[in-house]
Short mmCIF file of C-alpha atoms and ligand atoms in Angstrom, two decimals:
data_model
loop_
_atom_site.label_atom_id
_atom_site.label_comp_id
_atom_site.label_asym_id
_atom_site.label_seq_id
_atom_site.Cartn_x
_atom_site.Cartn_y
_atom_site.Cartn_z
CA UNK X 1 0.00 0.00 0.00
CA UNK X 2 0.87 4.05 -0.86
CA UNK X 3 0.53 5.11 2.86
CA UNK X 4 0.52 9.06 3.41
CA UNK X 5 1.94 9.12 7.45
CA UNK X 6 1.39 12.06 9.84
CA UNK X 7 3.91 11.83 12.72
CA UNK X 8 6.45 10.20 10.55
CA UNK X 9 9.12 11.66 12.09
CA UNK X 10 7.66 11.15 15.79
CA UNK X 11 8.51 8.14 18.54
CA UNK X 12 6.51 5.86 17.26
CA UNK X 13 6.46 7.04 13.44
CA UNK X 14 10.62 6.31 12.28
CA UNK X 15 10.37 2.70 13.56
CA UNK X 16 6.86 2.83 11.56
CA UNK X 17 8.30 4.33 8.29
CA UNK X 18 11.36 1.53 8.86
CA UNK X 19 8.68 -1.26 9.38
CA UNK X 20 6.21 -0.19 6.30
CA UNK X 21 8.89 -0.33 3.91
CA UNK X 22 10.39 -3.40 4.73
CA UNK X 23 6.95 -4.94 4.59
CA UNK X 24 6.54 -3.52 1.62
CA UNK X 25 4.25 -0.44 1.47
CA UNK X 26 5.90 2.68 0.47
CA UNK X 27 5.57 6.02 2.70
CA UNK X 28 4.71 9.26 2.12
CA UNK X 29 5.63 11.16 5.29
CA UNK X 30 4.08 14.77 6.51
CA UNK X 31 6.37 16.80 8.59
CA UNK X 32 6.23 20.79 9.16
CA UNK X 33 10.20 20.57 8.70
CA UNK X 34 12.46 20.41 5.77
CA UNK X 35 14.84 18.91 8.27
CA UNK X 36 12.99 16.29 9.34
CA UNK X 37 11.56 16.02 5.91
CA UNK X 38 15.21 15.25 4.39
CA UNK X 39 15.26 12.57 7.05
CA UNK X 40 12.73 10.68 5.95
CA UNK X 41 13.40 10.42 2.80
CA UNK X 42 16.81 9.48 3.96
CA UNK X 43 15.15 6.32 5.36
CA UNK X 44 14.02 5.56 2.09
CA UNK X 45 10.08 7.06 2.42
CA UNK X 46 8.86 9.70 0.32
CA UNK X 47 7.80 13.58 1.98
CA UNK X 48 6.01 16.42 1.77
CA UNK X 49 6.05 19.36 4.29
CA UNK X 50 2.73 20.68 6.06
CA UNK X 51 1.36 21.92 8.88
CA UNK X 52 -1.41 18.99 9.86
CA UNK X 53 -3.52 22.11 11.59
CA UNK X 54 -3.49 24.57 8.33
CA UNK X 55 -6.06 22.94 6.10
CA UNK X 56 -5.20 24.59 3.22
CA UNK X 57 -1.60 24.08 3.27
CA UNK X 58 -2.13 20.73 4.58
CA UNK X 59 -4.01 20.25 1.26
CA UNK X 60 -1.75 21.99 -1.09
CA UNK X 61 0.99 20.15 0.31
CA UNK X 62 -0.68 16.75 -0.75
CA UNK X 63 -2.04 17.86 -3.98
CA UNK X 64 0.28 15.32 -6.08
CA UNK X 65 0.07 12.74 -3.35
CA UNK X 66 -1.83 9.65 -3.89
CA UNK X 67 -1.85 7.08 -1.43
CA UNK X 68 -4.27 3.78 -0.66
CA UNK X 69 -4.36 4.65 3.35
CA UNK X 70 -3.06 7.62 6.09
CA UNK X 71 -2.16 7.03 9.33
CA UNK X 72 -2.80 9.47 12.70
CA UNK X 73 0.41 9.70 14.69
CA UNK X 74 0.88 13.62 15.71
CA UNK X 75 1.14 14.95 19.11
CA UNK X 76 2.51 18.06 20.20
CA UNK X 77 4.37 16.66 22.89
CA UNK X 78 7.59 17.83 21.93
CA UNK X 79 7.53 21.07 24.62
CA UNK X 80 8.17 21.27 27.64
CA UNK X 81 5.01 23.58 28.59
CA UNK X 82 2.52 20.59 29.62
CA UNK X 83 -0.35 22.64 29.23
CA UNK X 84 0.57 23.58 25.97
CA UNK X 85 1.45 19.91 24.94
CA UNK X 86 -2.13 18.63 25.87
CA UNK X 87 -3.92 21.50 24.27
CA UNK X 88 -1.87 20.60 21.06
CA UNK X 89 -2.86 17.51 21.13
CA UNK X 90 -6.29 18.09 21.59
CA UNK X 91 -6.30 20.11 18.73
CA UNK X 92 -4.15 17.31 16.52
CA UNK X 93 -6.99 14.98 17.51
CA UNK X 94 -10.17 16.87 17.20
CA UNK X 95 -9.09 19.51 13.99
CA UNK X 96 -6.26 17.72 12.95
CA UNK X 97 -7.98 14.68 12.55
CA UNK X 98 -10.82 16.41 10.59
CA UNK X 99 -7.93 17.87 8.21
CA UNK X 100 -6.37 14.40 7.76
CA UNK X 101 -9.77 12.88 6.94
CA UNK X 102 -9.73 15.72 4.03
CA UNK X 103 -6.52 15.02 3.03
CA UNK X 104 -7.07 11.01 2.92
CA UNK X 105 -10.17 11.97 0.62
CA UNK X 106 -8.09 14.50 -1.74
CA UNK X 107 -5.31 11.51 -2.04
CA UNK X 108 -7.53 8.57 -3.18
CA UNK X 109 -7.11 6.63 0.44
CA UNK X 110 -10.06 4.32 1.63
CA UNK X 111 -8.22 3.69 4.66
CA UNK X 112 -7.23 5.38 7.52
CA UNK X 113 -5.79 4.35 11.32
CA UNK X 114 -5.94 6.48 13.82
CA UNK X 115 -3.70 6.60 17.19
CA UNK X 116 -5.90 6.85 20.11
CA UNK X 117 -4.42 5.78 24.11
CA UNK X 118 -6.04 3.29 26.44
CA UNK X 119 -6.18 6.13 29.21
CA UNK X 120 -9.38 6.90 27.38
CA UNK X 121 -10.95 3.74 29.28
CA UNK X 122 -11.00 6.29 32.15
CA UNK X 123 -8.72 7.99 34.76
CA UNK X 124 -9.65 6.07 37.47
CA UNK X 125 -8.81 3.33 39.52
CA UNK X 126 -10.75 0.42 37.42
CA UNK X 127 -9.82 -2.17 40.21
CA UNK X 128 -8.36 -6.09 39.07
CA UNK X 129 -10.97 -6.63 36.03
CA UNK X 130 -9.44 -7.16 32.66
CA UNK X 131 -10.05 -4.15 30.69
CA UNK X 132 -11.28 -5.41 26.42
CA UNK X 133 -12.14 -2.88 23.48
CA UNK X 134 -16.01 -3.81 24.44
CA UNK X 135 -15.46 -1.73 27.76
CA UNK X 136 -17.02 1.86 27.65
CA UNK X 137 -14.82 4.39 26.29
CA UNK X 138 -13.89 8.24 26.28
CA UNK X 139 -17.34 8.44 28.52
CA UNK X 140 -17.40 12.50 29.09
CA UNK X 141 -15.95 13.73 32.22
CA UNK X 142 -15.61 17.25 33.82
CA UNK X 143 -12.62 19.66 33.88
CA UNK X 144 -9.20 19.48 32.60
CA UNK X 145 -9.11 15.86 31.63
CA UNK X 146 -12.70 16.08 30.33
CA UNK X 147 -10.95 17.90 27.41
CA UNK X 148 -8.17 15.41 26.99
CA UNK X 149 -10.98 12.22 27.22
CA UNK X 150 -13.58 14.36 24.78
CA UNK X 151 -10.62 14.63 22.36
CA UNK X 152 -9.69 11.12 22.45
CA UNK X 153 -13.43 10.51 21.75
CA UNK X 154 -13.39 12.93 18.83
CA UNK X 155 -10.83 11.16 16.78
CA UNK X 156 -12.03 7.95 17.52
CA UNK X 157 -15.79 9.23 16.45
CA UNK X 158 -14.53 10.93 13.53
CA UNK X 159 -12.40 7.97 12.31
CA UNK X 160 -15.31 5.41 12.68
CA UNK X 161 -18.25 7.70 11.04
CA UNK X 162 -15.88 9.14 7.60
CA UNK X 163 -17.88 7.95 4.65
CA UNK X 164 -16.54 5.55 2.58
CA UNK X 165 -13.32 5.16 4.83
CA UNK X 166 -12.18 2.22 6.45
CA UNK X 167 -11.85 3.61 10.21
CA UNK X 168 -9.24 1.81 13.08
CA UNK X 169 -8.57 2.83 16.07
CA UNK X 170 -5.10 2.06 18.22
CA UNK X 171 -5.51 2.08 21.58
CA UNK X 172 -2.26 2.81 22.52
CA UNK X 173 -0.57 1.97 26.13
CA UNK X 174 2.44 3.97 26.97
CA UNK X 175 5.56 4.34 24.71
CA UNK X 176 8.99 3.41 26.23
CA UNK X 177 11.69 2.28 24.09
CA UNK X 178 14.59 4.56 22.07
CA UNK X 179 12.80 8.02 22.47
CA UNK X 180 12.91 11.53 23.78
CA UNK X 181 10.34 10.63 26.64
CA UNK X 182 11.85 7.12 27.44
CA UNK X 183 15.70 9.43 27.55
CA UNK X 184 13.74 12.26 29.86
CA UNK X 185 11.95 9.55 32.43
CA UNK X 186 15.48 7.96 32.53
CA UNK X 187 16.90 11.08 33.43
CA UNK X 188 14.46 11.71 36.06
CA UNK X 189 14.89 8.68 37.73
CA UNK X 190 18.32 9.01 37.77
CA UNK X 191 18.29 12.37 39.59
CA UNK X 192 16.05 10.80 41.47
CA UNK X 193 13.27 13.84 40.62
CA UNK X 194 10.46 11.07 39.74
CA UNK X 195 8.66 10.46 43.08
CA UNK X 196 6.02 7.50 42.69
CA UNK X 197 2.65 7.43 44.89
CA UNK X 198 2.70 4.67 47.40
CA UNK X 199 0.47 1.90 46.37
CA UNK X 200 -0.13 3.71 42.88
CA UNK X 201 -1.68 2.07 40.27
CA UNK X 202 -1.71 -0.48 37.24
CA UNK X 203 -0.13 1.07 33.72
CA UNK X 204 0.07 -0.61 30.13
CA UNK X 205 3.12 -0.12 28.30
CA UNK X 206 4.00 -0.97 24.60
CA UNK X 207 7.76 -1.13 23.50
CA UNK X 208 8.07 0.95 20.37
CA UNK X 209 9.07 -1.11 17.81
CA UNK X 210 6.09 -3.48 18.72
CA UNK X 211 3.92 -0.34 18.82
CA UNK X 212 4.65 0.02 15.17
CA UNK X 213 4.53 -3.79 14.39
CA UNK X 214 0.99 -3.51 15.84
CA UNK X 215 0.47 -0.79 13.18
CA UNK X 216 1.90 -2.39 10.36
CA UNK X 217 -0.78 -5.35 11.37
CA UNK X 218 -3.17 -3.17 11.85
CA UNK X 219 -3.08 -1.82 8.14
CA UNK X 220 -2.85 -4.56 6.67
CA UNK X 221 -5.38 -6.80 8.83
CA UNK X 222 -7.26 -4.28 10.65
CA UNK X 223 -11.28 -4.73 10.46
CA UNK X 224 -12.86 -1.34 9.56
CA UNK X 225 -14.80 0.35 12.67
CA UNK X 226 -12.66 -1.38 15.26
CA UNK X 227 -10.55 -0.31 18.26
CA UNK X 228 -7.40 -2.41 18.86
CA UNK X 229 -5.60 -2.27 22.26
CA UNK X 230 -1.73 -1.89 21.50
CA UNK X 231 -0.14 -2.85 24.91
CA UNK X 232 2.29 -5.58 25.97
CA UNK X 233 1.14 -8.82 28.05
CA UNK X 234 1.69 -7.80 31.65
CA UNK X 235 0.58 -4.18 33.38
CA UNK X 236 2.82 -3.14 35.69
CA UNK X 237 2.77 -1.17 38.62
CA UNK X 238 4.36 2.30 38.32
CA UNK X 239 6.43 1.40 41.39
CA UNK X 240 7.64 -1.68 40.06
CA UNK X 241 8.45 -0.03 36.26
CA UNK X 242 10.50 2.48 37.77
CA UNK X 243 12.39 0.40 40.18
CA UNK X 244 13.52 -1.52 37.50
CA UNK X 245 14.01 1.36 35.43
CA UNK X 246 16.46 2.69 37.82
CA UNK X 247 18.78 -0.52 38.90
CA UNK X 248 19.03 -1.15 35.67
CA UNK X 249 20.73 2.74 34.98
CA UNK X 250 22.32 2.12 38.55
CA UNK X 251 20.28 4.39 40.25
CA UNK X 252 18.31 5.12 43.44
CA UNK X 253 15.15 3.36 43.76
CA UNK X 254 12.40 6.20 43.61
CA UNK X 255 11.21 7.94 46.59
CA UNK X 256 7.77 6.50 47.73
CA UNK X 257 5.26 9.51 48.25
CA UNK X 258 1.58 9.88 49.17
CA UNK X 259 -0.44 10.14 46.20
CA UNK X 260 -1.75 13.82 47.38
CA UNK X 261 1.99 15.22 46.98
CA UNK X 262 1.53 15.00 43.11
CA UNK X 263 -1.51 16.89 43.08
CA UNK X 264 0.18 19.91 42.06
CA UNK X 265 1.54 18.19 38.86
CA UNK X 266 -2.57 17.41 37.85
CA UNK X 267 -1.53 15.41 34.99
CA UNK X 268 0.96 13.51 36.37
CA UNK X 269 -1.39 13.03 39.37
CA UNK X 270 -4.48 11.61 37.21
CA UNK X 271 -1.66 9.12 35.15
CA UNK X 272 -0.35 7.68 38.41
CA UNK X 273 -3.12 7.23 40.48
CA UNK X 274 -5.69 5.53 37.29
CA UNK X 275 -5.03 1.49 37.62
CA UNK X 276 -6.15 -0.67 34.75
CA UNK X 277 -5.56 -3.98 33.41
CA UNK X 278 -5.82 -3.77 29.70
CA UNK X 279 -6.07 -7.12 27.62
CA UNK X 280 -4.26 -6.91 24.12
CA UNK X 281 -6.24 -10.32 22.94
CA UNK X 282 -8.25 -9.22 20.16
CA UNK X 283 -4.85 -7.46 18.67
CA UNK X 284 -3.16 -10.89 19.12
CA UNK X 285 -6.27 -12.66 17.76
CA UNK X 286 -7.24 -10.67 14.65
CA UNK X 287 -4.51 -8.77 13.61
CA UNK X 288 -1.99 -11.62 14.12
CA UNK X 289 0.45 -9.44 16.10
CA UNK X 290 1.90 -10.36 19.50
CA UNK X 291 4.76 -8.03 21.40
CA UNK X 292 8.55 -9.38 20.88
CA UNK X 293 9.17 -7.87 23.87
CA UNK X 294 6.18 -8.92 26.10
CA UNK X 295 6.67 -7.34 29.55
CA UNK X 296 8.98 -4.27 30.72
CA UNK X 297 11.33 -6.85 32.56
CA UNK X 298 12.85 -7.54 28.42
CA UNK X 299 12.27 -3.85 27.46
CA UNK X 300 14.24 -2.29 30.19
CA UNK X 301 17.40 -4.38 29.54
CA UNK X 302 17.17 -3.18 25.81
CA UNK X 303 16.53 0.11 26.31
CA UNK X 304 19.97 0.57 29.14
CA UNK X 305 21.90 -1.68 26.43
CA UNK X 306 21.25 1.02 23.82
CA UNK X 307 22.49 4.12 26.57
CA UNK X 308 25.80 2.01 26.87
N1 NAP F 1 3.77 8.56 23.86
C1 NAP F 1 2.90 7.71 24.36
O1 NAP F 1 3.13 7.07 25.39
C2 NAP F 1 1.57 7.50 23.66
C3 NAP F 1 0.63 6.65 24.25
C4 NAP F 1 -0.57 6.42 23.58
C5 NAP F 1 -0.83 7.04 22.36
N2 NAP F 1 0.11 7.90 21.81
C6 NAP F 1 -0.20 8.50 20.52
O2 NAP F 1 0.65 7.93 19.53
C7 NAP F 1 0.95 8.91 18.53
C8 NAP F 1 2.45 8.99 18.29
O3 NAP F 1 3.08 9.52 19.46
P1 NAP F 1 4.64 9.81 19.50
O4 NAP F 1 5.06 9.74 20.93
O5 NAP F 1 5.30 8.94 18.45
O6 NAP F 1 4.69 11.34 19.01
P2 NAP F 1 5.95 12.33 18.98
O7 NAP F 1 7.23 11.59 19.10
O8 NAP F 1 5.65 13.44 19.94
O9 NAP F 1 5.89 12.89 17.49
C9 NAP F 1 4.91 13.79 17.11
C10 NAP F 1 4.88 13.89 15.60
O10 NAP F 1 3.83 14.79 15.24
C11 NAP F 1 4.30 15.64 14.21
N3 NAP F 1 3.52 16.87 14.29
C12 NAP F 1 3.15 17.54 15.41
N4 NAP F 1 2.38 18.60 15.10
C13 NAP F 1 2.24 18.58 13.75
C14 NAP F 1 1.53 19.41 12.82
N5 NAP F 1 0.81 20.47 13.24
N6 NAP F 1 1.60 19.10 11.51
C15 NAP F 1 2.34 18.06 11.08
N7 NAP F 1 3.03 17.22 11.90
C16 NAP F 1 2.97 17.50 13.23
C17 NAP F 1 5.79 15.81 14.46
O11 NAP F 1 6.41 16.06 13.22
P3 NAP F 1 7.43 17.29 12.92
O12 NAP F 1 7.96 17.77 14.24
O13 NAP F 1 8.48 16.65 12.06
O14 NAP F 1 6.60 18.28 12.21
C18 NAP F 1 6.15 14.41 14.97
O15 NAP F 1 6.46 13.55 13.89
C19 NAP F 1 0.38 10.21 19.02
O16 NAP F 1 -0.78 10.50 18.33
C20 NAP F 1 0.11 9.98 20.50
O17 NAP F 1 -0.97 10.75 20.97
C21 NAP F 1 1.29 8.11 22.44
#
């Protein structure tokens, strides 16, 4: 397949462009830089240079593009501002997605994946149940979040209800691998700046190169109107993650803090104290996919190999 990517040049979108092409596809890759632009076609995919949230440029930029599929991977959180990164990403998800659907129509595609995050099953504490796609999701809430969870919804909604598009959803868990946010946590922890809340909760991670195997799959295999969960086979306990995050960087175990104490870091507080155990069976099942590296006790290992 011709696939036009947004986020090419993100986390999750170089081992994505490396994985399509070997399998393949061939990539057309949207970045707003020439730099990263020149990259990517470095790595042997095609790319055009647009700003995802300017409609018209978006479309000028993709006026001799055709392609058989797009794929959603932007966020915006490459500041440091966190209030500006979630607004971004809002936007990216609720207009950005609406210019991307444009796009996929002015390029041929009749397919298009979406990222979405499995945080959208709620920030809450969801107890031991095992957490499937059939579980409610995005379900409005008030306040800060409520923005975050309605624009989670919106691309999801959006994705599903395009005419004559086949819609998927990736429920992503969190990204760790060779990244920016992996490098910053890592550098947290080592300074030993990363308290965790005693007794916190559950998270799902996904090891980025499996996040974009998933991906691959889910192109190729994925069943129009679904939502896939992308996460690896064991959730982990923040605690436990971060512990082993820092012995193996030979650092201090994390200071243990009452949840309350992160309260003035709101995001960071909602993230740590949700607990969920999400089930990534239906990927394995229908898309063919399972994680090569199933559980952070392989990933970490790889990740302080790669520092070395
Ligand atoms: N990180 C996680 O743990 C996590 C968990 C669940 C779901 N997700 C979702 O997975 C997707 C990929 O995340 P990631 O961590 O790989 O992202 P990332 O590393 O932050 O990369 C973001 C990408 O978005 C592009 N971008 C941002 N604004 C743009 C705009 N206005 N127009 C065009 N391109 C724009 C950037 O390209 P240029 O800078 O080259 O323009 C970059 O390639 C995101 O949608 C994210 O919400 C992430």
């Amino acid at each position: 397949m011709r696939v036009l990517l947004a986020g090419a040049s993100g986390a999750v979108g170089r081992p994505l462009t490396r994985q399509l092409i070997a399998a393949g596809h061939q990539v057309v890759g949207i970045s707003r830089s020439q730099s990263n632009a020149e990259r990517l076609r470095n790595a042997g995919a095609e790319a055009v240079v647009a700003d995802v949230m300017d409609r018209e440029n978006l479309l000028a930029a993709v006026r001799d593009v055709r392609a058989d599929a797009v794929v959603h991977e932007l966020t915006a959180l490459g500041t440091t501002k966190m209030g500006e990164a979630l607004q971004g990403t809002n936007a990216l998800r609720t207009t950005g997605t609406a210019n991307l659907l444009a796009a996929a129509r002015a390029v041929g595609a009749h397919r298009f994946l979406t990222q979405s995050i499995v945080l959208g099953y709620g920030y809450r504490d969801h107890g031991p149940r095992v957490i499937s796609e059939d579980d409610p999701f995005a379900e409005p809430v008030g306040g800060k979040l409520g923005e975050a969870v309605a624009a989670i919804r919106a691309t999801e909604e959006q994705v599903f209800a395009a005419d004559e598009m086949e819609g998927v959803a990736l429920r992503y868990g969190f990204f760790y691998g060779q990244d920016r946010m992996t490098d910053m946590i890592v550098n947290l922890v080592r300074k030993r700046r990363l308290p965790v809340p005693s007794g916190g909760g559950y998270a799902n991670f996904i090891y980025l190169e499996d996040a974009a195997a998933a991906t691959v799959a889910a192109l190729e295999k994925g069943r129009a109107g679904q939502a896939y969960n992308i996460v690896d086979d064991e959730p982990v306990r923040w605690g436990d993650y971060l512990d082993t995050l820092a012995a193996a960087f030979g650092a201090r175990r994390p200071w243990r803090v009452p949840s309350w104490m992160l309260r003035p870091i709101p995001y960071a507080h909602a993230m740590m104290t949700t607990s969920m155990r999400v089930s990534n069976a239906k990927a394995k099942r229908e898309l063919g996919w399972a994680p090569a590296v199933p559980t952070y006790r392989e990933g970490i290992p790889l990740i302080a190999r790669a520092a070395r």
